[in-house]
XYZ file of C-alpha atoms in Angstrom:
403
model
C -59.300 -30.845 65.162
C -59.316 -33.463 67.941
C -56.704 -36.190 67.702
C -56.870 -39.944 68.196
C -54.254 -42.613 68.813
C -54.385 -46.089 67.306
C -53.036 -49.178 69.085
C -52.264 -52.359 67.128
C -51.628 -55.836 68.514
C -50.574 -58.191 65.729
C -50.877 -61.955 66.014
C -50.019 -64.765 63.643
C -53.328 -64.454 61.773
C -55.064 -61.645 63.650
C -54.814 -57.922 64.228
C -56.442 -56.430 67.312
C -56.855 -52.676 67.465
C -58.196 -49.946 69.695
C -58.698 -46.242 69.028
C -58.319 -43.715 71.855
C -59.026 -39.999 72.059
C -55.778 -38.087 72.559
C -57.172 -35.803 75.271
C -54.338 -35.946 77.799
C -56.469 -37.736 80.396
C -54.778 -40.128 82.830
C -57.346 -42.798 81.968
C -57.404 -43.363 78.176
C -60.783 -42.649 76.606
C -61.558 -45.441 74.146
C -63.569 -44.778 70.988
C -63.401 -48.179 69.293
C -61.998 -51.648 69.779
C -61.955 -54.314 67.118
C -60.304 -57.286 65.518
C -59.310 -58.784 62.204
C -59.275 -62.610 62.361
C -58.385 -65.312 59.870
C -55.913 -63.191 57.939
C -54.546 -65.152 55.007
C -57.381 -67.699 55.032
C -60.875 -66.496 55.924
C -60.575 -62.820 56.932
C -63.200 -61.327 59.249
C -63.541 -57.827 60.713
C -65.556 -56.714 63.723
C -65.469 -53.467 65.681
C -67.371 -52.125 68.704
C -67.781 -48.606 70.036
C -66.974 -47.445 73.573
C -70.326 -48.767 74.819
C -69.725 -52.253 73.412
C -72.151 -51.929 70.505
C -71.098 -53.551 67.226
C -70.647 -50.735 64.694
C -68.873 -52.572 61.905
C -68.593 -56.107 60.496
C -67.178 -57.521 57.285
C -66.024 -60.860 55.922
C -63.901 -61.799 52.932
C -64.571 -65.460 52.166
C -61.544 -67.660 51.428
C -59.275 -64.734 50.584
C -55.709 -65.912 51.130
C -54.346 -62.635 49.727
C -55.947 -60.555 52.488
C -53.153 -59.977 55.008
C -51.850 -57.144 57.187
C -51.432 -54.792 54.215
C -55.073 -55.166 53.173
C -56.320 -55.110 56.773
C -54.552 -51.826 57.519
C -55.831 -50.275 54.286
C -59.381 -51.322 55.154
C -58.990 -50.065 58.735
C -57.668 -46.724 57.478
C -60.699 -46.269 55.238
C -63.090 -47.380 57.990
C -61.593 -44.973 60.521
C -61.666 -42.116 58.010
C -65.398 -42.693 57.673
C -66.126 -43.170 61.393
C -63.741 -41.122 63.491
C -65.903 -38.011 63.308
C -63.304 -35.561 62.118
C -60.591 -36.812 64.443
C -57.020 -36.733 63.161
C -54.783 -39.766 63.640
C -51.863 -38.560 65.764
C -49.819 -41.700 66.502
C -49.793 -45.490 66.419
C -48.656 -47.760 69.248
C -47.669 -51.382 68.756
C -47.214 -54.471 70.876
C -43.776 -55.862 70.074
C -43.145 -59.220 71.668
C -39.375 -59.052 72.157
C -37.316 -56.084 73.284
C -34.185 -58.101 73.959
C -31.706 -56.957 76.624
C -31.649 -53.316 75.503
C -35.292 -52.222 75.375
C -36.675 -52.063 78.889
C -39.224 -49.319 78.158
C -41.431 -48.279 75.261
C -39.623 -46.350 72.516
C -40.480 -44.141 69.576
C -39.588 -46.093 66.459
C -36.960 -45.097 63.923
C -35.649 -47.081 60.950
C -32.564 -47.948 63.002
C -34.600 -49.248 65.950
C -36.881 -51.255 63.652
C -33.797 -52.871 62.090
C -32.400 -53.686 65.546
C -35.701 -55.220 66.650
C -35.652 -57.362 63.518
C -32.377 -58.916 64.695
C -34.335 -60.328 67.666
C -36.594 -62.380 65.383
C -34.650 -65.624 66.056
C -35.648 -65.245 69.737
C -39.365 -65.123 68.860
C -39.625 -66.455 65.297
C -43.417 -66.706 65.158
C -44.107 -63.410 66.910
C -41.425 -60.801 66.212
C -41.735 -60.695 62.402
C -45.521 -60.356 62.733
C -45.104 -57.537 65.257
C -42.834 -55.640 62.883
C -44.883 -56.113 59.702
C -47.610 -53.521 60.509
C -44.912 -51.105 61.679
C -43.164 -51.284 58.313
C -46.431 -50.986 56.385
C -47.438 -47.826 58.254
C -43.946 -46.342 57.946
C -44.194 -46.815 54.192
C -47.775 -45.562 53.849
C -47.544 -42.610 56.261
C -43.817 -41.846 56.719
C -44.224 -38.928 59.139
C -46.686 -40.568 61.520
C -45.160 -41.220 64.986
C -45.028 -44.897 65.931
C -44.177 -46.323 69.347
C -43.288 -49.880 70.347
C -44.210 -51.284 73.766
C -42.519 -54.553 74.687
C -43.875 -57.756 76.207
C -40.473 -58.439 77.762
C -39.973 -55.065 79.463
C -42.111 -55.671 82.578
C -39.887 -58.578 83.611
C -36.641 -56.612 83.667
C -37.220 -55.927 87.373
C -36.445 -59.588 88.095
C -33.298 -60.364 90.071
C -30.365 -61.254 87.857
C -30.346 -64.797 89.230
C -33.956 -65.284 88.076
C -32.977 -64.352 84.526
C -29.927 -66.614 84.341
C -29.320 -69.996 82.742
C -26.523 -72.295 83.921
C -24.373 -71.563 80.873
C -21.020 -69.837 80.296
C -21.044 -66.115 80.993
C -20.089 -65.367 77.394
C -23.458 -66.713 76.254
C -25.308 -64.769 78.944
C -23.502 -61.613 77.836
C -24.592 -62.372 74.270
C -28.243 -62.238 75.397
C -29.074 -65.863 76.170
C -31.146 -65.395 79.313
C -34.689 -65.654 80.614
C -36.731 -62.726 79.269
C -40.337 -63.586 80.052
C -43.375 -62.485 78.029
C -46.983 -61.331 78.442
C -45.487 -58.337 80.244
C -48.024 -55.868 78.849
C -50.795 -58.006 80.323
C -49.111 -58.244 83.722
C -48.420 -54.507 83.697
C -52.118 -53.849 83.131
C -53.116 -56.165 85.980
C -50.800 -54.269 88.320
C -52.653 -51.023 87.515
C -55.937 -52.711 88.446
C -54.819 -54.150 91.778
C -55.756 -51.008 93.798
C -59.306 -51.188 92.408
C -59.728 -54.851 93.365
C -57.968 -55.290 96.702
C -55.287 -53.081 98.229
C -53.539 -56.205 99.499
C -52.692 -57.115 95.904
C -50.692 -53.909 95.485
C -48.121 -54.763 98.148
C -48.589 -58.529 98.387
C -47.268 -61.757 96.898
C -49.310 -62.492 93.782
C -49.173 -65.172 91.125
C -50.881 -63.948 87.948
C -52.126 -66.610 85.523
C -52.313 -65.374 81.927
C -54.127 -68.354 80.426
C -54.969 -68.269 76.752
C -53.666 -69.764 73.520
C -50.357 -68.495 74.829
C -50.088 -69.078 78.559
C -47.756 -68.133 81.394
C -47.620 -67.465 85.109
C -45.951 -64.437 86.633
C -44.806 -63.894 90.223
C -45.414 -60.298 91.329
C -44.059 -58.934 94.589
C -45.388 -55.458 95.424
C -46.644 -55.259 91.801
C -43.177 -55.940 90.314
C -42.122 -59.045 88.393
C -39.671 -61.300 90.226
C -40.133 -64.541 88.224
C -42.150 -65.948 85.335
C -42.631 -69.277 83.597
C -41.620 -68.167 80.104
C -37.904 -67.815 79.528
C -35.636 -67.246 76.524
C -38.518 -67.856 74.149
C -42.304 -68.002 74.216
C -42.054 -71.820 74.076
C -41.170 -72.170 77.743
C -43.335 -72.866 80.769
C -46.970 -73.954 80.623
C -48.726 -76.156 78.089
C -50.254 -73.808 75.487
C -52.614 -74.040 72.546
C -50.030 -75.327 70.071
C -46.762 -74.810 72.003
C -45.155 -77.514 74.099
C -44.145 -75.496 77.148
C -41.147 -76.647 79.187
C -39.424 -79.574 77.487
C -36.105 -81.363 77.945
C -33.596 -79.937 75.448
C -32.700 -83.537 74.663
C -36.077 -83.911 72.932
C -34.962 -81.324 70.368
C -31.802 -83.327 69.683
C -33.932 -86.464 69.370
C -36.220 -84.801 66.804
C -33.195 -83.858 64.743
C -31.111 -87.005 65.160
C -33.758 -89.753 65.112
C -36.584 -88.163 63.119
C -34.381 -86.213 60.726
C -35.899 -82.805 61.407
C -33.896 -79.724 60.578
C -33.589 -76.992 63.204
C -36.312 -74.997 61.450
C -38.598 -78.030 61.231
C -38.136 -78.828 64.915
C -38.826 -75.220 65.834
C -41.984 -75.142 63.731
C -43.125 -78.438 65.238
C -42.685 -77.306 68.851
C -44.427 -73.980 68.221
C -47.362 -75.169 66.116
C -47.991 -78.937 66.477
C -47.734 -79.506 70.226
C -49.545 -78.242 73.334
C -53.271 -78.885 73.623
C -53.453 -79.621 69.908
C -50.635 -82.144 69.964
C -51.781 -83.995 73.086
C -55.441 -84.153 72.089
C -55.010 -84.608 68.356
C -58.264 -82.651 68.149
C -57.961 -78.930 68.801
C -55.961 -76.152 70.441
C -59.206 -74.562 71.690
C -60.072 -75.312 75.323
C -63.767 -74.792 74.598
C -63.814 -77.560 72.000
C -61.760 -79.874 74.204
C -64.210 -79.492 77.091
C -67.127 -80.229 74.781
C -65.459 -83.463 73.618
C -63.707 -84.509 76.839
C -66.343 -87.032 77.914
C -66.305 -88.896 74.609
C -62.648 -88.381 73.661
C -60.062 -89.503 76.258
C -57.298 -87.582 74.465
C -59.218 -84.331 74.946
C -59.460 -84.965 78.690
C -55.778 -85.907 78.813
C -54.835 -82.568 77.230
C -56.910 -80.710 79.820
C -55.410 -82.753 82.659
C -51.865 -82.021 81.494
C -52.679 -78.314 81.148
C -53.883 -78.190 84.776
C -51.029 -80.346 86.082
C -48.370 -78.116 84.536
C -50.047 -74.993 85.903
C -49.961 -76.492 89.404
C -46.296 -77.529 89.066
C -45.217 -74.102 87.849
C -47.487 -72.360 90.352
C -45.627 -74.094 93.162
C -42.286 -72.890 91.831
C -43.478 -69.268 91.764
C -44.875 -69.480 95.296
C -41.399 -70.640 96.313
C -39.833 -67.667 94.498
C -42.229 -65.328 96.321
C -41.609 -66.958 99.688
C -45.335 -67.414 100.224
C -48.609 -66.355 98.648
C -51.373 -63.826 99.170
C -53.352 -64.134 95.944
C -53.807 -65.789 92.567
C -55.152 -63.710 89.668
C -56.667 -65.272 86.517
C -56.683 -63.357 83.236
C -56.735 -63.733 79.403
C -59.131 -65.819 77.315
C -59.209 -69.048 79.314
C -58.501 -67.411 82.652
C -61.317 -64.889 82.271
C -63.957 -67.093 80.668
C -63.454 -70.744 81.609
C -64.897 -71.362 85.068
C -64.092 -75.085 84.839
C -60.387 -74.430 84.311
C -60.307 -71.952 87.191
C -62.005 -74.469 89.474
C -59.586 -77.228 88.506
C -56.547 -74.992 89.027
C -57.767 -73.975 92.480
C -58.613 -77.578 93.364
C -55.111 -78.676 92.326
C -53.659 -75.884 94.484
C -55.612 -76.656 97.631
C -52.232 -77.242 99.276
C -51.772 -73.448 99.149
C -54.890 -72.882 101.288
C -57.473 -71.937 98.651
C -61.176 -72.458 99.260
C -63.207 -72.099 96.060
C -66.537 -70.286 96.105
C -68.295 -72.312 93.361
C -71.162 -69.865 92.811
C -68.840 -66.860 92.596
C -66.684 -68.749 90.123
C -69.636 -69.803 87.944
C -71.101 -66.290 87.908
C -67.829 -64.647 86.920
C -67.355 -62.638 90.114
C -64.110 -60.771 90.664
C -63.228 -62.779 93.786
C -63.898 -66.492 93.403
C -62.626 -67.859 96.736
C -63.601 -67.506 100.381
C -62.124 -68.330 103.754
C -59.038 -67.049 105.534
C -56.373 -68.387 103.159
C -55.024 -66.870 99.936
C -57.685 -65.430 97.639
C -58.211 -65.895 93.897
C -59.495 -63.183 91.576
C -60.500 -62.766 87.940
C -59.288 -59.525 86.338
C -59.804 -59.022 82.566
C -56.626 -57.889 80.879
C -56.233 -55.061 78.359
C -52.821 -54.976 76.707
C -53.850 -52.181 74.357
C -54.695 -49.933 77.329
C -51.151 -50.486 78.619
C -49.696 -49.725 75.200
C -51.530 -46.410 74.809
C -50.408 -45.239 78.258
C -46.801 -46.153 77.508
C -47.052 -44.519 74.084
C -48.340 -41.284 75.602
C -45.450 -41.190 78.062
C -42.924 -41.659 75.243
C -44.512 -38.982 73.056
C -44.749 -36.535 75.958
C -41.044 -37.044 76.663
C -40.261 -36.554 72.965
C -42.126 -33.238 72.983
C -40.226 -32.095 76.060
C -36.912 -33.034 74.506
C -37.867 -31.200 71.319
C -38.475 -28.074 73.353
C -35.047 -28.126 74.990
C -32.174 -25.993 73.679
């Protein structure tokens, strides 16, 4: 019986998944990719086959009780009916935080799951959600191999100085340092560089992962040397509902003058700020662009988003000692031509020359001229996860065969 591997990417109210044939090929062969959205409020399910055809849709209206547990049960039944006799061999997961100890994907054990749970204060909105499907599957199918791939791992190649805060060494030793996130996305981009332009492989590249969560990463010869996110996923760029870089004194102000507790301040900075907070309208760039002409606050949110990207972009060019290319990816980066144009216009100082038609048409290269070039490369975190999972499982099999 042929085997398949399932990859899960859990969000705050969503669960992305992909199913791959476990055929040993270097390039994973995808059977299905899909998504649960609106978990806990208005759950929706949609799945496509390897050719992009929709092969399954469902909706559960106003069902607050439909969470990860129900989604995984539904997915299990759906796969049993549609995987054509394939046997589920393993599950890979995106786990946001690996802390200082997990620099590569690992096969999960109860002890490792418990250790990863201790990192939840470093990513309070993300880490518990990452671990919830892991625990559900461990309970439902105890013997099924599960592997965690970490969003922080790609950035462990950064120089020590790039990971440091100006704090006492005792705190650094305790794990208070810059970790960086979106590493699975950046790792995928690095695998695509040879297909796009060989100069990206060995060059100085700033990658712009622009979505509801947003960051920039500086890649030198396809390795991370700096990134805008730091100790937590709050740092860096303006995001959908997250503030990005903010003076620590603002946190003290929220507590001292507004009477917020630490938990209330944390919740506020993660969920009430960013594009949503500035605009007072939405955290969705598409809606903000639709309303920007009539609503000044919507335009202000967009302007701040672009301004912060340009500021942080300059800092990463400095870390790289120059620039060869800028790569856009993720939801906004891949699909919003207006944002790409505004970012490139703001960064004209770096030598970019936008090709407006290429940008509008969604071409891979969207600049021209002799200066640095800008590209659009769709990301695929699940593809990275399945490759890392296969490497871990192959190593486990080799170890099992040793005497």
